[in-house]
Short mmCIF file of C-alpha atoms in Angstrom, two decimals:
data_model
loop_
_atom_site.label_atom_id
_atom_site.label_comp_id
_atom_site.label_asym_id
_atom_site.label_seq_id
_atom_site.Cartn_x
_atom_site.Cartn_y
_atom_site.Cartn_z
CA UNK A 507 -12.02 -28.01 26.49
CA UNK A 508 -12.80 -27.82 22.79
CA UNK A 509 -15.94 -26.56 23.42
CA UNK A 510 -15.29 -24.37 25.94
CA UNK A 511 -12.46 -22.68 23.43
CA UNK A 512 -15.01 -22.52 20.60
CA UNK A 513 -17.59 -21.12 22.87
CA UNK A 514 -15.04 -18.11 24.18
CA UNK A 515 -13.35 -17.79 20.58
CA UNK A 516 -17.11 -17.08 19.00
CA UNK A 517 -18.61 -14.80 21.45
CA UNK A 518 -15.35 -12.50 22.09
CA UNK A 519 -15.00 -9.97 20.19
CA UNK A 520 -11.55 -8.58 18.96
CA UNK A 521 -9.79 -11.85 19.92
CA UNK A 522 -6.11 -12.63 19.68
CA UNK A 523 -5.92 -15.17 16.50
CA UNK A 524 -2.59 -16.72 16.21
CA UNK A 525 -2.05 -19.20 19.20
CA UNK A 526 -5.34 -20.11 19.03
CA UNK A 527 -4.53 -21.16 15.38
CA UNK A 528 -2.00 -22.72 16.58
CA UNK A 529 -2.66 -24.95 19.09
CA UNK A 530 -5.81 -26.27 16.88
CA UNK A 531 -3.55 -26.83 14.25
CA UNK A 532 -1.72 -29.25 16.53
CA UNK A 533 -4.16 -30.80 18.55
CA UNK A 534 -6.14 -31.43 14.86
CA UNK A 535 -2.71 -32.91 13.66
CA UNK A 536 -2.42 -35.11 16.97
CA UNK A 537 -6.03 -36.44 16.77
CA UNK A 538 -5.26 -37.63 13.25
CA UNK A 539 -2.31 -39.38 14.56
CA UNK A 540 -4.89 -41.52 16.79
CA UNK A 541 -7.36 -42.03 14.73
CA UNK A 542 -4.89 -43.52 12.57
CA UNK A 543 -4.09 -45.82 14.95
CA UNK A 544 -7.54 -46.59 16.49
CA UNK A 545 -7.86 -47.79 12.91
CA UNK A 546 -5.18 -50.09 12.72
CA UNK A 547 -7.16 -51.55 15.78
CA UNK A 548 -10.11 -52.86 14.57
CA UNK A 549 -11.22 -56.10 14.08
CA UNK A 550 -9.73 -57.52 10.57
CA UNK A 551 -8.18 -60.80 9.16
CA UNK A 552 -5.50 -62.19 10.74
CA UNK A 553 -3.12 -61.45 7.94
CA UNK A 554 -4.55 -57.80 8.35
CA UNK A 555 -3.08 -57.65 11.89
CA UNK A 556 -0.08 -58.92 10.92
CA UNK A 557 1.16 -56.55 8.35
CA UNK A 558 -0.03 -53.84 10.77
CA UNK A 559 0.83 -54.97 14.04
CA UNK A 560 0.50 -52.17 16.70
CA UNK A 561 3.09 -52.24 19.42
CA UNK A 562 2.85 -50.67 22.97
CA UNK A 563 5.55 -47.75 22.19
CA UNK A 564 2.69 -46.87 19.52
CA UNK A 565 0.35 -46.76 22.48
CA UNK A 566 2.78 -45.25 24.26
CA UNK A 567 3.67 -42.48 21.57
CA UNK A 568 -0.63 -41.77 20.94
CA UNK A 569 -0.71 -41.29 24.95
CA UNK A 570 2.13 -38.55 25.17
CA UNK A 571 0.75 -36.95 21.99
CA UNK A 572 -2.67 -36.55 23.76
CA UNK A 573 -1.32 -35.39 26.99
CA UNK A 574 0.87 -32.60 24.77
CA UNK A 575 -2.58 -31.79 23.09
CA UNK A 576 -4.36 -31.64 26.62
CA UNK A 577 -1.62 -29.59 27.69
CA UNK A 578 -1.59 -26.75 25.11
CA UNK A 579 -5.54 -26.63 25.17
CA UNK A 580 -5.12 -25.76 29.21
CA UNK A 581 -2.55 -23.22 28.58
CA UNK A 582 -4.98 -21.77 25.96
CA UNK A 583 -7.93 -21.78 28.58
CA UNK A 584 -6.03 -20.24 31.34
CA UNK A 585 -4.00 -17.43 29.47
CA UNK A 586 -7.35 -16.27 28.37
CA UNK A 587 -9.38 -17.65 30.97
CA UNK A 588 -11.45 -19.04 28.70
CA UNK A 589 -13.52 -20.78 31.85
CA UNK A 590 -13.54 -18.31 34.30
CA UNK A 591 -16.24 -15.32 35.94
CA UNK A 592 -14.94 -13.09 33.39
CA UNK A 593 -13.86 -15.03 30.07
CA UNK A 594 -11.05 -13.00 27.71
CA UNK A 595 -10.39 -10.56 30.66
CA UNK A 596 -6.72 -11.91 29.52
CA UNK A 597 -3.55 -12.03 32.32
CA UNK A 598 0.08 -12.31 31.82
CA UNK A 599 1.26 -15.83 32.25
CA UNK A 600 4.67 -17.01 31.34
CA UNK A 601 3.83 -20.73 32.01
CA UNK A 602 4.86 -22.79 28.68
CA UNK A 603 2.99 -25.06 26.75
CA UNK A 604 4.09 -28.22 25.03
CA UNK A 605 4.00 -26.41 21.79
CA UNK A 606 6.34 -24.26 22.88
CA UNK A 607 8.59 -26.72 24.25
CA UNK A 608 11.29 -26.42 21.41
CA UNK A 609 11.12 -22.50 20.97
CA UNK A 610 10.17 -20.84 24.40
CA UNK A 611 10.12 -17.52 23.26
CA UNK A 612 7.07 -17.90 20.91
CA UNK A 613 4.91 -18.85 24.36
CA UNK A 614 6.14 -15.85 25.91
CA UNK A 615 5.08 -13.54 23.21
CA UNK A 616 1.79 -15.08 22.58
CA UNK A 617 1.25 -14.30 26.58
CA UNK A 618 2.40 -10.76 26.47
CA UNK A 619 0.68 -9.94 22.85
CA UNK A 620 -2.57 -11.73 24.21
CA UNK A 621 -2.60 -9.34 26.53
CA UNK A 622 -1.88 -5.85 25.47
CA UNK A 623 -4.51 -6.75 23.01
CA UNK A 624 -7.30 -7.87 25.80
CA UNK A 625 -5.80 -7.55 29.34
CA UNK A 626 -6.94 -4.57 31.53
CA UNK A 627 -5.25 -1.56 31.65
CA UNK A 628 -2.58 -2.39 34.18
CA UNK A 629 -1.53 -5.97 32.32
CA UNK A 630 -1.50 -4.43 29.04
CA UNK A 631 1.02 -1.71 30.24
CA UNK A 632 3.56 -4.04 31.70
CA UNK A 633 2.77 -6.44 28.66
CA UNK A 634 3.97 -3.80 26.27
CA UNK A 635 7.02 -3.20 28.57
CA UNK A 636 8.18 -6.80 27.97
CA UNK A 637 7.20 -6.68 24.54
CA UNK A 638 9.61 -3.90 24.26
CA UNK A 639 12.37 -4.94 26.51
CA UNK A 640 12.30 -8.72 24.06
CA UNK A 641 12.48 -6.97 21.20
CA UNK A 642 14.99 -4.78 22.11
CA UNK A 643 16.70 -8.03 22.98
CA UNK A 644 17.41 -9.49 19.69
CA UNK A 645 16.35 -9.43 15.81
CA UNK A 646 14.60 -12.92 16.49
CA UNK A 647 12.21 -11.37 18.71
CA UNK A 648 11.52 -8.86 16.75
CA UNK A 649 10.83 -10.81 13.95
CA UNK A 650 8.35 -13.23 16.03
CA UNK A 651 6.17 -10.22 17.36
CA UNK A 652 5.87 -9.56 14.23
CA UNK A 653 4.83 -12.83 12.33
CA UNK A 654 2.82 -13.59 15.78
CA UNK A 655 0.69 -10.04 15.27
CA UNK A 656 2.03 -7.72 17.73
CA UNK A 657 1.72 -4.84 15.75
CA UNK A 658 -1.81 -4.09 15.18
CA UNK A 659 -2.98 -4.31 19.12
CA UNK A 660 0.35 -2.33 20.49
CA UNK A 661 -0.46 0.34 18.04
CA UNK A 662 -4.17 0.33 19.35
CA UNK A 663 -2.54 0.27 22.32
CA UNK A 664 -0.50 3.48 21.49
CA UNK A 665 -3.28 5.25 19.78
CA UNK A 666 -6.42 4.83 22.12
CA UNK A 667 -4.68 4.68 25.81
CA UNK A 668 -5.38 7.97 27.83
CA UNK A 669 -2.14 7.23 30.35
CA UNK A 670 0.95 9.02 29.11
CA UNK A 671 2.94 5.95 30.96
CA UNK A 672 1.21 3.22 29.00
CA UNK A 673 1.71 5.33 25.79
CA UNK A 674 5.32 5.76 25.84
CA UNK A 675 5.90 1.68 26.63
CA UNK A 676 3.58 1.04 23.24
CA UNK A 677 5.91 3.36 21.53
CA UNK A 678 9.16 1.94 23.18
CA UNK A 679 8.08 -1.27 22.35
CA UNK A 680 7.42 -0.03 18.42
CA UNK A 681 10.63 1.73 17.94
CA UNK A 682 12.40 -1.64 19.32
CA UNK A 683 10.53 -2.99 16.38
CA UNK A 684 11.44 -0.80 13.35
CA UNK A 685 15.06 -1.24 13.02
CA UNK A 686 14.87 -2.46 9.47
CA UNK A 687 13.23 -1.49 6.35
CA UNK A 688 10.87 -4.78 6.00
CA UNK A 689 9.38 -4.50 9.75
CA UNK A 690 8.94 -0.70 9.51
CA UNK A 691 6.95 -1.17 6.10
CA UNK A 692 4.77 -3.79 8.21
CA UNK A 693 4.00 -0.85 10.60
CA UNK A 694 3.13 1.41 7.82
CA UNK A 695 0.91 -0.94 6.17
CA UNK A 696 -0.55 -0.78 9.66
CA UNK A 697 -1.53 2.63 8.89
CA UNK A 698 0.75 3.84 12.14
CA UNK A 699 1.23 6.81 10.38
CA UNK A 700 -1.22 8.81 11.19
CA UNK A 701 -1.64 7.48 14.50
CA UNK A 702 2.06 8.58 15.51
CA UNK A 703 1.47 12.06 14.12
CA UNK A 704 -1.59 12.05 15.80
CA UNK A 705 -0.19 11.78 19.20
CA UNK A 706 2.64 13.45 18.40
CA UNK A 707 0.69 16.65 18.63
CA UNK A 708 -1.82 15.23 21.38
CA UNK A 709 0.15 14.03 24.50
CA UNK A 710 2.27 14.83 27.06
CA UNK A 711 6.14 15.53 26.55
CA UNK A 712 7.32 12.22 27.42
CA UNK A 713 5.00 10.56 24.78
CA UNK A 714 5.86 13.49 22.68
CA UNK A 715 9.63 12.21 22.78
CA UNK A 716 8.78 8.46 22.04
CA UNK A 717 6.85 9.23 19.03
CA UNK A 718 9.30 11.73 17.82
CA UNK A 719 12.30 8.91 18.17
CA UNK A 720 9.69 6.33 16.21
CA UNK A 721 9.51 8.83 13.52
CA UNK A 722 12.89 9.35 13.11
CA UNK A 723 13.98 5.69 13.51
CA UNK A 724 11.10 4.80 10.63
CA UNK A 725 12.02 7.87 8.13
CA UNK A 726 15.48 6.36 9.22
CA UNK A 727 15.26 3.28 7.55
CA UNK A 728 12.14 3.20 5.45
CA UNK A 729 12.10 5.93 1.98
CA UNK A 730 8.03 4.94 2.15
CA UNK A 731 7.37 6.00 5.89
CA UNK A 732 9.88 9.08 4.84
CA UNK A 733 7.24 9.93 2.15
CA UNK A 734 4.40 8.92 4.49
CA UNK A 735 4.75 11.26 7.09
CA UNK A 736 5.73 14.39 4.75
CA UNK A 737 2.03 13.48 3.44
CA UNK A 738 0.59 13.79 7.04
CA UNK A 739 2.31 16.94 7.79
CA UNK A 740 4.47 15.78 10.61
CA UNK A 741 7.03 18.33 9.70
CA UNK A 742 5.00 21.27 11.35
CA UNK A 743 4.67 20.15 14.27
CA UNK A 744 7.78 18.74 15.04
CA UNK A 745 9.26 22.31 13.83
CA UNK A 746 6.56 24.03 16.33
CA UNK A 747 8.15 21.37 19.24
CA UNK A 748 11.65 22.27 18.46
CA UNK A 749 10.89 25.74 18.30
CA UNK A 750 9.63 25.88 22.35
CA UNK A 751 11.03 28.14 24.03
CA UNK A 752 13.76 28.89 22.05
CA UNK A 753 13.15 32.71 21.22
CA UNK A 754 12.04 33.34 24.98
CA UNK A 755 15.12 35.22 25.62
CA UNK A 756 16.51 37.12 22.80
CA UNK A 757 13.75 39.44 22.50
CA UNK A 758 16.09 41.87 21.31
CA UNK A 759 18.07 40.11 18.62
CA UNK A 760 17.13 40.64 14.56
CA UNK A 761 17.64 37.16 14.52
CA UNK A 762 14.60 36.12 17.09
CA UNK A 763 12.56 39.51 16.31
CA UNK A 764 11.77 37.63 12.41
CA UNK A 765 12.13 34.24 13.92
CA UNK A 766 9.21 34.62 15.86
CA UNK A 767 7.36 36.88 12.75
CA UNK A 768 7.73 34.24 10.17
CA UNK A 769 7.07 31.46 12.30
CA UNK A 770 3.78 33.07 13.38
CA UNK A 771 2.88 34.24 10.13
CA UNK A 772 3.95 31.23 8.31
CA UNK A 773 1.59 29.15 10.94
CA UNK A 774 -1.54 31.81 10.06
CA UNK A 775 -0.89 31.05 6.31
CA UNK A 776 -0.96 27.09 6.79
CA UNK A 777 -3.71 26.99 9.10
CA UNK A 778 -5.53 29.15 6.13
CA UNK A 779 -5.06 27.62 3.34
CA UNK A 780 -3.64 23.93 3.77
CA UNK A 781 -6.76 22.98 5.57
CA UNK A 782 -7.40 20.56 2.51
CA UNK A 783 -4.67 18.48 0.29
CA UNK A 784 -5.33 18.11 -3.12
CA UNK A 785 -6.96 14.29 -2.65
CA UNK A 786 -9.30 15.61 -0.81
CA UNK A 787 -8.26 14.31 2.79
CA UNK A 788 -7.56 16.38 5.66
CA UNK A 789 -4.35 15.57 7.63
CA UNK A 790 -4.26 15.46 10.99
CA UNK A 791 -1.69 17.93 11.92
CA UNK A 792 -4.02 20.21 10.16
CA UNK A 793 -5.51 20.47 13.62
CA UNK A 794 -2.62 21.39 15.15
CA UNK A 795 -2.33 24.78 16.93
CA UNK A 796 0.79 26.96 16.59
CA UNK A 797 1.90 30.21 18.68
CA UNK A 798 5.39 31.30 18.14
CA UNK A 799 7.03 28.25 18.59
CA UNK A 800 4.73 26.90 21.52
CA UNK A 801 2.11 24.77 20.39
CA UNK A 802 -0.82 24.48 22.73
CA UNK A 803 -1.80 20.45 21.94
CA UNK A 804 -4.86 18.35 22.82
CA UNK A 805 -5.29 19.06 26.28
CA UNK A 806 -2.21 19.58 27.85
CA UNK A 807 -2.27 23.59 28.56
CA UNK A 808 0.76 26.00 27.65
CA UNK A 809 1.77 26.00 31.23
CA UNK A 810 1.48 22.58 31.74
CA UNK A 811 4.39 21.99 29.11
CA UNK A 812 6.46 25.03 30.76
CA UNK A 813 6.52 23.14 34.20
CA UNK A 814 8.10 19.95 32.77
CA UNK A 815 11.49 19.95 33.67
CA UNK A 816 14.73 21.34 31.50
CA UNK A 817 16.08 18.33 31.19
CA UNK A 818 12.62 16.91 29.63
CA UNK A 819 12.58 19.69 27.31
CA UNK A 820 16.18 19.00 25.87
CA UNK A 821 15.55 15.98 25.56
CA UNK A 822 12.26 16.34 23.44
CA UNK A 823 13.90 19.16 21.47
CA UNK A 824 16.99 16.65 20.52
CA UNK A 825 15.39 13.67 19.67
CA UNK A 826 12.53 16.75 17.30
CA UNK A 827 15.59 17.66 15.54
CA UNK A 828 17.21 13.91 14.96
CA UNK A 829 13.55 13.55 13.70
CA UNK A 830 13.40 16.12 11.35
CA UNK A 831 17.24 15.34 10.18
CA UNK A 832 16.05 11.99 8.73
CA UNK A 833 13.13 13.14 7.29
CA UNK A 834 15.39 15.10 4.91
CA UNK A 835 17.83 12.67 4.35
CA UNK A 836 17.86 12.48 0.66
CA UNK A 837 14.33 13.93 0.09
CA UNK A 838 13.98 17.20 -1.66
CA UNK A 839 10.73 17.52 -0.79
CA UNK A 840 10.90 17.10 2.73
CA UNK A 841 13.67 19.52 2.54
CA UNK A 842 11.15 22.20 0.95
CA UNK A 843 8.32 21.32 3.74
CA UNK A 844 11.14 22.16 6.41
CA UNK A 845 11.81 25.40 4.80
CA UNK A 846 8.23 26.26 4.15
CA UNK A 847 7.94 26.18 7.52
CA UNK A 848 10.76 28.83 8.47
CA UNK A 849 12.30 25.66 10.16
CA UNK A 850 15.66 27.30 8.79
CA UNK A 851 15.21 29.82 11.53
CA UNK A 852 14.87 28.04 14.46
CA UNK A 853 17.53 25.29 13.85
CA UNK A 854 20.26 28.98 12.98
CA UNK A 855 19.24 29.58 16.24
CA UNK A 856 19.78 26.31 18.38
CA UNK A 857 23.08 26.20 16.44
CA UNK A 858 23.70 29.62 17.75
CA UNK A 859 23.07 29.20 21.24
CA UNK A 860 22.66 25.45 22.31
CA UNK A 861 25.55 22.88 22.08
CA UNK A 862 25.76 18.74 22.11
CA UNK A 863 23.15 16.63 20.80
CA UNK A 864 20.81 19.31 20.26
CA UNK A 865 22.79 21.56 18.64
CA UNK A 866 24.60 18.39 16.02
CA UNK A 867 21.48 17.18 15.27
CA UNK A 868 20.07 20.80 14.01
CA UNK A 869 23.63 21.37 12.22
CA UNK A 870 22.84 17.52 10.49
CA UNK A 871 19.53 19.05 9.57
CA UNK A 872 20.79 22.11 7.47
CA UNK A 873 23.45 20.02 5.72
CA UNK A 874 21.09 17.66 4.68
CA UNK A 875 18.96 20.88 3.46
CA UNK A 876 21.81 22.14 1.99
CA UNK A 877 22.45 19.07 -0.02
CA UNK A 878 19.15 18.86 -1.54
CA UNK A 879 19.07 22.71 -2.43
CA UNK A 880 22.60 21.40 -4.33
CA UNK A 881 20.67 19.19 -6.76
CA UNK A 882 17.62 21.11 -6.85
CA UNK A 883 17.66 24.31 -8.58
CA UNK A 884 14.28 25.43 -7.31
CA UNK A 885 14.60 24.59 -3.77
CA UNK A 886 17.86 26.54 -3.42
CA UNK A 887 16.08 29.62 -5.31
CA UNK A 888 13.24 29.53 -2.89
CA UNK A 889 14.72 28.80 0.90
CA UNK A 890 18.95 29.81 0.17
CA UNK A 891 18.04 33.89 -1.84
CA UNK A 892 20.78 36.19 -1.19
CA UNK A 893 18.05 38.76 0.63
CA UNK A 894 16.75 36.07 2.92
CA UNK A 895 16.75 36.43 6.96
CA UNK A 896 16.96 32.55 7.29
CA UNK A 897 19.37 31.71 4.58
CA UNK A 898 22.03 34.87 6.27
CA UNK A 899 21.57 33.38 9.55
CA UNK A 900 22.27 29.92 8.21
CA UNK A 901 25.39 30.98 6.84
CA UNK A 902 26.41 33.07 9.51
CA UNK A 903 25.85 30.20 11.95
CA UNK A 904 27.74 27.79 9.63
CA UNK A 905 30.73 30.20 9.40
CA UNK A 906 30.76 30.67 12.92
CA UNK A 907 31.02 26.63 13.73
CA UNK A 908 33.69 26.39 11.31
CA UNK A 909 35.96 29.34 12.79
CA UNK A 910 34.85 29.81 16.16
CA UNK A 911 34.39 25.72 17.07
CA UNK A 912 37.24 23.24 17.95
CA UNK A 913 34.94 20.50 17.15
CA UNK A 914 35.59 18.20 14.08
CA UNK A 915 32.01 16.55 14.01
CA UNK A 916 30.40 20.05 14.13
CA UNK A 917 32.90 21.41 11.96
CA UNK A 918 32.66 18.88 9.38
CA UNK A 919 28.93 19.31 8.36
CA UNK A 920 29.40 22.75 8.52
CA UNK A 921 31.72 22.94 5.77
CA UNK A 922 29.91 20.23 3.69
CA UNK A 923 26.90 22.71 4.06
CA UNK A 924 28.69 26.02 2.90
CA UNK A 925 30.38 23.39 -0.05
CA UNK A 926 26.65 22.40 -1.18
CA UNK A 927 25.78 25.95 -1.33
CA UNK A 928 28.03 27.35 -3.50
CA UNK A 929 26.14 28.46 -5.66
CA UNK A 930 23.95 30.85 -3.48
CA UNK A 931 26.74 33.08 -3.01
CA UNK A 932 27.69 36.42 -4.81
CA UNK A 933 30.92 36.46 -6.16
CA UNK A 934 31.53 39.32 -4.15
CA UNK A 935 31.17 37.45 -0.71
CA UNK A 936 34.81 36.87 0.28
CA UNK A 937 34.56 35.72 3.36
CA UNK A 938 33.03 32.31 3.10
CA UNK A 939 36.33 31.34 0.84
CA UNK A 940 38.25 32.89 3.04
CA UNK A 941 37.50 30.73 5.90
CA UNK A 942 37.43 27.95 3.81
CA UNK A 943 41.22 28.74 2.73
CA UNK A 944 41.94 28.91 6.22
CA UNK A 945 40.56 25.14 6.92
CA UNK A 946 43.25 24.22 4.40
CA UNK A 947 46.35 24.34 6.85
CA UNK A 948 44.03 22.28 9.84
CA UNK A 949 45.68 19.88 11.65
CA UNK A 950 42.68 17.78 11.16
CA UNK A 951 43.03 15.84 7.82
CA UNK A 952 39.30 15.56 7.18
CA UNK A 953 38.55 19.41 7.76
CA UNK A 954 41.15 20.31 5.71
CA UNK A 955 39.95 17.30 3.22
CA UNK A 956 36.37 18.75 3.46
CA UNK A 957 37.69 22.41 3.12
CA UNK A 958 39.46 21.53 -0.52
CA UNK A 959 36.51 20.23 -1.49
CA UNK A 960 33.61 22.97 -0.75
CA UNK A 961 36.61 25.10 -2.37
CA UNK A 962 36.53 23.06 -5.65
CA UNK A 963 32.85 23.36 -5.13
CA UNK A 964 33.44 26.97 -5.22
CA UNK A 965 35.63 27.52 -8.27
CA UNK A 966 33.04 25.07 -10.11
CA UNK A 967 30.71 27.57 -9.31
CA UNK A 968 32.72 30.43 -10.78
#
């Protein structure tokens, strides 16, 4: 069996390590436990054999030992059929090994890692399922695929599969994974990065919407993938996804008429002159194809992404804007990518005319915007000028949430938005404090909370 395992674990290539490691480790361990006592065996003095006298539950204990050794060397064998027609062609196999006999789990994920990592295409999707599904499970789980190297194959995985289904389990399985700051900087050091932005703007809609929720749960809770991604450009195109569709019907509006200018001009002047950063590199979204809000991506066609269904397109377009919310969490220059981008624009307009997720998210977006243009006198002199078509529909869209609305979570950020940008108004514009005053007298404590304080905001400003 040792041979057989050295003979497969030489001539495989891009082998899965760490129960291999393992299970050596152990056996190694075991056979130095016998030796030991094969030792204490041999012929010697009769005082000798006295001090070191060698009972039969020391026979007894060597014997089990060996059998636990035998054992986890045939669970190695068969999980990657070490012996078989076609050696590494690796199968899912949930049997457990003796070294596994205190801590199940770790046998399980070896099995299922093993396998997206070697197994044919079939295995290696419903591998990654379970991979997902245990690490949605529990933190311990998480933290074993981990340690065990899970990361590296379900990003390959992710990255190289051509099935839309077998893309969104790798990326199920990864945002199950990044729920904390230290796991999420193991995927970065992964370089995932460019891989999710990658096939964020070549795939299908339904991969589209896994790798948009795995950038906003990593941008979430990682400052370093935050940074990360605003260096591979993934705010483009997850402004040109939320921006599908959305000025179809208002051909008529001001609003939509510059909407759809900026965004195409805005796209002409990127593709023109950001083909290059300043290191030298050339990001991937670089590559990425924009037409007035519709973005015509690897090779699924325009009409292609107009057939999926509504509810598809919602549902990319919400978890887009959640993305693009935590990107700007707390980063100024995220903020100013957004803006560059006349992403101001298109979420004015899905507060406009959208409502629930969609629409809360894109509100989250501009107060988050708004709050960086507060501590940043450039930003808020560049995306918030009096004359500008996307700051006056921002504010008009604000106002509106924060009259018009009955909604205290939509009404809230609104306010905390118009507070933060006090200082872009004239002092001639009477009506934001007049609304404002009016929020005073709500029957909800924290509107009328929030109210007094984009007022004091105000009168600061003055």
């Amino acid at each position: 069996m040792l041979r057989t395992m050295v003979r497969f674990a030489t001539t495989t290539p891009f082998l899965y390590e760490p129960p291999i490691r393992h299970v050596v480790a152990e056996v190694s361990k075991n056979l130095e436990r016998v030796l030991i006592l094969v030792r204490k065996c041999k012929h010697q003095s009769f005082l000798r054999r006295v001090v070191n006298r060698v009972s039969s539950a020391d026979f007894r204990k060597v014997l089990n030992i060996l059998e636990a050794s035998i054992g986890d060397m045939k669970w190695l064998i068969n999980i990657f059929d070490a012996d078989g027609d076609e050696g590494g062609k690796v199968v899912i196999q949930h049997s457990m090994p003796p070294i596994a006999s205190n801590d199940p789990m770790l046998s399980w994920i070896w099995s299922d890692v093993a396998t997206v990592q070697m197994g044919i295409v079939d295995d290696r999707c419903e591998a990654a399922k379970e991979l997902a599904s245990l690490a949605k499970d529990n933190d311990r789980n998480k933290k074993i695929i981990v340690e065990e190297g899970g990361v590296p194959p379900i990003l390959k995985l992710f990255k190289e599969s051509t099935l839309p289904e077998v893309q969104i389990e790798a990326a199920t399985a990864l945002y199950h994974l990044a729920n904390n700051r230290e796991r999420v900087r193991t995927i970065v050091n992964e370089l995932a990065i460019p891989i999710i932005v990658q096939v964020l703007g070549d795939s299908s809609m339904g991969v589209q919407i896994q790798a948009a929720s795995l950038v906003a749960r990593m941008a979430e809770h990682d400052p370093v993938a935050q940074e990360c991604f605003a260096r591979e450009n993934v705010i483009r195109p997850l402004v040109t996804l939320l921006s599908f569709e959305t000025f179809v019907d208002d051909h008529t509006g001001q609003l939509s008429k510059q909407s759809i200018h900026s965004i195409v001009k805005i796209n002409k002047e990127i593709e023109k002159n950001s083909l290059f950063k300043s290191n030298g590199t050339r990001p991937l979204a670089n590559s990425y194809k924009h037409m007035e809000g519709i973005s015509r991506v690897g090779h699924y066609s325009k009409k292609e992404r107009e057939n999926e269904s509504p509810e598809i397109k919602l549902e990319l377009k919400i978890c887009c804007a959640r993305a693009l919310w935590m990107l700007a969490t707390g980063s100024v220059s995220n903020s100013r990518k957004l803006t560059e981008t006349k992403g101001l624009l298109c979420l004015a307009k899905i507060v406009e005319k959208d409502q629930g997720g969609l629409q809360f998210n894109c509100l989250m977006t501009i107060m988050e915007i708004a709050i960086a243009a507060e501590s940043n006198a450039d930003l808020r002199c560049a995306a918030f000028k009096t004359n500008s078509p996307a700051a006056k529909a921002v504010v008009d869209q604000l106002l509106r949430v924060i009259e018009e609305l009955d909604n205290p979570s939509l009404q809230i950020p609104a306010i905390k938005s118009i507070g933060s940008l006090a200082r872009t108004f004239p002092a001639r514009e009477t009506r934001v404090i007049g609304s404002l005053v009016t929020r005073l007298s709500h029957r909800n404590l924290d509107i009328a909370a929030e109210a007094a304080i984009a007022l004091a905001d105000e009168i600061i400003k003055e």
